Coordinates of N, CA and C in Angstrom, one line a residue:
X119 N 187.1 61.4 101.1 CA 188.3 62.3 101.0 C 188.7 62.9 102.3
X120 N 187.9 62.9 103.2 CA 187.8 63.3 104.7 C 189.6 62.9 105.0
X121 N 190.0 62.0 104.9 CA 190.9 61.3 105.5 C 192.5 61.7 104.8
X122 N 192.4 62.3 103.5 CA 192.9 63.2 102.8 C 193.9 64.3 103.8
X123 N 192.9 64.9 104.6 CA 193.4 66.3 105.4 C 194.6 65.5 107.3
X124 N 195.3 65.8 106.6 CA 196.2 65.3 108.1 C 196.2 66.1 109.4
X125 N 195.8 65.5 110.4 CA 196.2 66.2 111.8 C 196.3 67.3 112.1
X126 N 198.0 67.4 111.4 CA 198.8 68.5 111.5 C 197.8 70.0 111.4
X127 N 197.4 69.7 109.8 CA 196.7 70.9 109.1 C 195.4 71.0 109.6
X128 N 194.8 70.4 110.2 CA 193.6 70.7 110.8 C 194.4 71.3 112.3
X129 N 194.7 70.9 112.4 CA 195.7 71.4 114.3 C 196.3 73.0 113.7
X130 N 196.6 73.3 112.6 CA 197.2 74.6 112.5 C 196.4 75.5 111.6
X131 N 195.1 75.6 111.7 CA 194.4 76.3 111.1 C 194.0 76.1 109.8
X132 N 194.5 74.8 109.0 CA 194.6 74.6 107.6 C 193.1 73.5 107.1
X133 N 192.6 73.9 107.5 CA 191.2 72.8 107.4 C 190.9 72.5 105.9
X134 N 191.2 73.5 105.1 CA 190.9 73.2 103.9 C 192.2 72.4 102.9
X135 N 193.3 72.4 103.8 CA 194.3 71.6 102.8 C 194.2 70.4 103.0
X136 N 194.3 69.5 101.5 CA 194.4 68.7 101.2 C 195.8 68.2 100.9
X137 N 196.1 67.2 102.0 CA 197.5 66.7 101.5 C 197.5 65.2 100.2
X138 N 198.6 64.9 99.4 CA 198.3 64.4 98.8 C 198.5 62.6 99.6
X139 N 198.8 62.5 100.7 CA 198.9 61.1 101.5 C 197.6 60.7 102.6
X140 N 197.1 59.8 102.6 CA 196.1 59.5 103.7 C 196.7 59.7 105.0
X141 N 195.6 59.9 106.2 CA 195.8 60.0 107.6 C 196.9 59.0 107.9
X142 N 196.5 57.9 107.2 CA 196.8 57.1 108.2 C 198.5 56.5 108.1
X143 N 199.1 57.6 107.2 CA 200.2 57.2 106.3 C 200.7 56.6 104.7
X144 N 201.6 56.1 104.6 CA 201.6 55.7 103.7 C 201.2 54.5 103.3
X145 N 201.1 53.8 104.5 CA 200.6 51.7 104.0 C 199.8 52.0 103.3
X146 N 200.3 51.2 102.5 CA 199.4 50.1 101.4 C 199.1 51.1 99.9
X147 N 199.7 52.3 100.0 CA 199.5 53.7 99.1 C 200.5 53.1 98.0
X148 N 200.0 52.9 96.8 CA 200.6 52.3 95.6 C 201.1 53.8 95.3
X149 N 202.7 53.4 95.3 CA 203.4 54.8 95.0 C 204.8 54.1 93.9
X150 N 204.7 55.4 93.0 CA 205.6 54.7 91.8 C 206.6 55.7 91.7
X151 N 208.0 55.2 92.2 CA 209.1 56.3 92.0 C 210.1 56.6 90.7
X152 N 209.8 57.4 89.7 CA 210.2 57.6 88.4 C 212.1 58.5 88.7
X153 N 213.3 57.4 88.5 CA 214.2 57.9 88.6 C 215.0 57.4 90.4
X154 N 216.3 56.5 89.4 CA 216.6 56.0 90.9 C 218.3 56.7 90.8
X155 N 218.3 57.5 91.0 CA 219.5 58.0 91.5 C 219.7 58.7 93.1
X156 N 220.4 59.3 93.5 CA 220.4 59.2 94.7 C 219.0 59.7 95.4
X157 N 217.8 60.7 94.8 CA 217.0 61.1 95.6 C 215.8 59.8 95.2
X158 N 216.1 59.8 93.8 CA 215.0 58.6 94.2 C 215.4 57.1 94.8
X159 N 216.1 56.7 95.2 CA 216.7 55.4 95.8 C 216.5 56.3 97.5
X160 N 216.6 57.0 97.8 CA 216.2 57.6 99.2 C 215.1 57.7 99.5
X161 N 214.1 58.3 98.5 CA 212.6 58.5 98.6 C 211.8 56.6 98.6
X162 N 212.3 56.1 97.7 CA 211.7 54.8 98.0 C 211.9 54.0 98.6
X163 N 213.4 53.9 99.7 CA 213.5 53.4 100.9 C 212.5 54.3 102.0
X164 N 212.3 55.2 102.3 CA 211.5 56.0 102.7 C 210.6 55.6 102.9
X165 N 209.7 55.6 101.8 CA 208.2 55.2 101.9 C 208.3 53.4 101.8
X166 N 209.1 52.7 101.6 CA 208.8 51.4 101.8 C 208.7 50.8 103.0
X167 N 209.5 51.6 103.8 CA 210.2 51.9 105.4 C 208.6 52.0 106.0
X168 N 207.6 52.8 105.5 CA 206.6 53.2 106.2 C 205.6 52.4 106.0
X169 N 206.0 51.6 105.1 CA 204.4 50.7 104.4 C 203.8 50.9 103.3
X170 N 204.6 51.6 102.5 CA 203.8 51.7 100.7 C 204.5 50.6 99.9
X171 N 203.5 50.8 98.7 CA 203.8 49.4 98.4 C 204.7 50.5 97.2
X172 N 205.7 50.3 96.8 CA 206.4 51.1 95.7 C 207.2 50.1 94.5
X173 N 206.8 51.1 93.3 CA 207.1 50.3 92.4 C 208.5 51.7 92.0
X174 N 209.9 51.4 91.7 CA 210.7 52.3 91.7 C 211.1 51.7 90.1
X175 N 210.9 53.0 89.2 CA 211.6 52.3 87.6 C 212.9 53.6 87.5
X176 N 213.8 53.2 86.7 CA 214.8 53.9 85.7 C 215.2 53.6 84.2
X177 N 215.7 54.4 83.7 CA 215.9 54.3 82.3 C 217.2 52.6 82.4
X178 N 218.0 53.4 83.3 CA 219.2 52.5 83.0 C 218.9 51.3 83.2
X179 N 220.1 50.5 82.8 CA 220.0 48.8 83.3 C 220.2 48.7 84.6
X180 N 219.6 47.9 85.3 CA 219.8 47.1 86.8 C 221.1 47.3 86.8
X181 N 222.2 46.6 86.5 CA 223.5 46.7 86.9 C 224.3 48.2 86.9
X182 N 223.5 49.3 86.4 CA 223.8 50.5 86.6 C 223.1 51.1 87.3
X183 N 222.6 50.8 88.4 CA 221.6 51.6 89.3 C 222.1 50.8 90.9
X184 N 223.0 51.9 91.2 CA 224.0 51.2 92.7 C 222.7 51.4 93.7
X185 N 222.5 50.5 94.3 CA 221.1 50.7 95.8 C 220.0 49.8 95.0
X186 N 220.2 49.5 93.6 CA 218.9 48.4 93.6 C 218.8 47.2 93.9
X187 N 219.7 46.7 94.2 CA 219.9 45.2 95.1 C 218.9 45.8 96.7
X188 N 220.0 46.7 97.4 CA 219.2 46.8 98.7 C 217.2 46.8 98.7
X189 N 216.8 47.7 97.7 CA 215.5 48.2 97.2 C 215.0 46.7 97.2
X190 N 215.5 46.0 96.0 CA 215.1 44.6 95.9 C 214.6 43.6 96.8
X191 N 215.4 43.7 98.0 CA 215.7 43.2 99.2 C 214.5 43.9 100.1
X192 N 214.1 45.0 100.1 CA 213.3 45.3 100.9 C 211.3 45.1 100.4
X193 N 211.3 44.8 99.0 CA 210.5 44.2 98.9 C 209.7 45.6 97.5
X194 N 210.6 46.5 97.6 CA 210.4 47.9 96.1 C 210.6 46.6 94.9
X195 N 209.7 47.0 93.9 CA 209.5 46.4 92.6 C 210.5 47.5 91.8
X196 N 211.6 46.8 91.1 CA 212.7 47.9 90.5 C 212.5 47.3 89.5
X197 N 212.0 48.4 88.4 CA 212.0 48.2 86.6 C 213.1 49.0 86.3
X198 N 213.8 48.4 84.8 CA 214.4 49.3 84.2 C 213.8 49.4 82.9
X199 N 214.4 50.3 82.0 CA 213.7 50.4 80.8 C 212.9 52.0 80.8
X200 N 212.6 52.4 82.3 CA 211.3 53.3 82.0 C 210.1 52.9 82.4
X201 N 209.1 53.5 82.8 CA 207.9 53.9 83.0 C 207.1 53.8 82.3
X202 N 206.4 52.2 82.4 CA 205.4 52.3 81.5 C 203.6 52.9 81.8
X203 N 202.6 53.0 81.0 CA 201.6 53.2 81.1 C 200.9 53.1 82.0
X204 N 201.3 51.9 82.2 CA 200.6 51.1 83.9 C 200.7 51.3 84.5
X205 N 202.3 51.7 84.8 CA 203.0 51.7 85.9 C 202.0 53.4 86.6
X206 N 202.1 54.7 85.8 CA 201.8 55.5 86.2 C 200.1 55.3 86.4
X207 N 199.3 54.2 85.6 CA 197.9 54.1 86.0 C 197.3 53.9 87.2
X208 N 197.9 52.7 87.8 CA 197.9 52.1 89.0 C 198.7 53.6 90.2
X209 N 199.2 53.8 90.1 CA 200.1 54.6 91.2 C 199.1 55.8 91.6
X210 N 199.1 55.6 92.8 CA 198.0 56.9 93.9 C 199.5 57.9 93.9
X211 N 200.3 58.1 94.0 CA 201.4 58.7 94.0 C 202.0 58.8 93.2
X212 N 203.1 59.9 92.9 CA 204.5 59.5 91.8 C 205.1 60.4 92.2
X213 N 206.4 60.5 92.3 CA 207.6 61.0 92.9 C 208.1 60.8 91.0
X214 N 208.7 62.3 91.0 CA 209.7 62.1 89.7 C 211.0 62.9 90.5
X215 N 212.2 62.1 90.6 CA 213.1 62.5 90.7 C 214.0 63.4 90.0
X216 N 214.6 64.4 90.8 CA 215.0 65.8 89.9 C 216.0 65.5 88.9
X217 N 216.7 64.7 89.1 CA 217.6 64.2 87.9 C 216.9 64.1 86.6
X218 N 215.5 63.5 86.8 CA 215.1 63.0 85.2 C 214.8 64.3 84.5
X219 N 215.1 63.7 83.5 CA 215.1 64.9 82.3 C 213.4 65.0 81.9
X220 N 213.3 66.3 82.0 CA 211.5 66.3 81.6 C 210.7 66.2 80.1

């Protein structure tokens, strides 16, 4: 868990925080973004950008979700339908975007 605490926070007197991303970034960090409207279609170009492997789902249909072509393209796994079980099992991360309804 050593690897847990970033740079930063050890450099600013924070030894004991724990961030929820590894040192070394985001590569290879299975991260599942729940809700693709505009913050989440930004947040998972973001972290795809960096090296996570991101799985991005929404309720709507594919043809109603403007930026999931690009997503597609960059190599984000885009579900519609929702969030299944797995999806949140597997994921070291999850981002719920503020739009979704809780």
């Amino acid at each position: 868990m050593e690897d847990l605490v970033p740079k930063t926070a050890v450099d600013n007197g924070m030894k004991g925080h724990k961030a929820p991303w590894p040192e070394k970034g985001f590569v290879g960090l299975k991260t599942l973004v729940v809700g693709l409207g505009a913050t989440g279609l930004s947040v998972s170009r973001f972290l795809k950008r960096r090296g996570a492997e991101v799985v991005a789902v929404d309720a709507k249909p594919l043809g109603d979700i403007p930026g999931a072509g690009e997503l597609t393209a960059m190599g984000v796994r885009v579900e519609t339908g929702g969030a299944g079980e797995e999806d949140f099992s597997k994921a070291r991360l999850v981002i719920v975007s503020p739009g979704v309804p809780a």
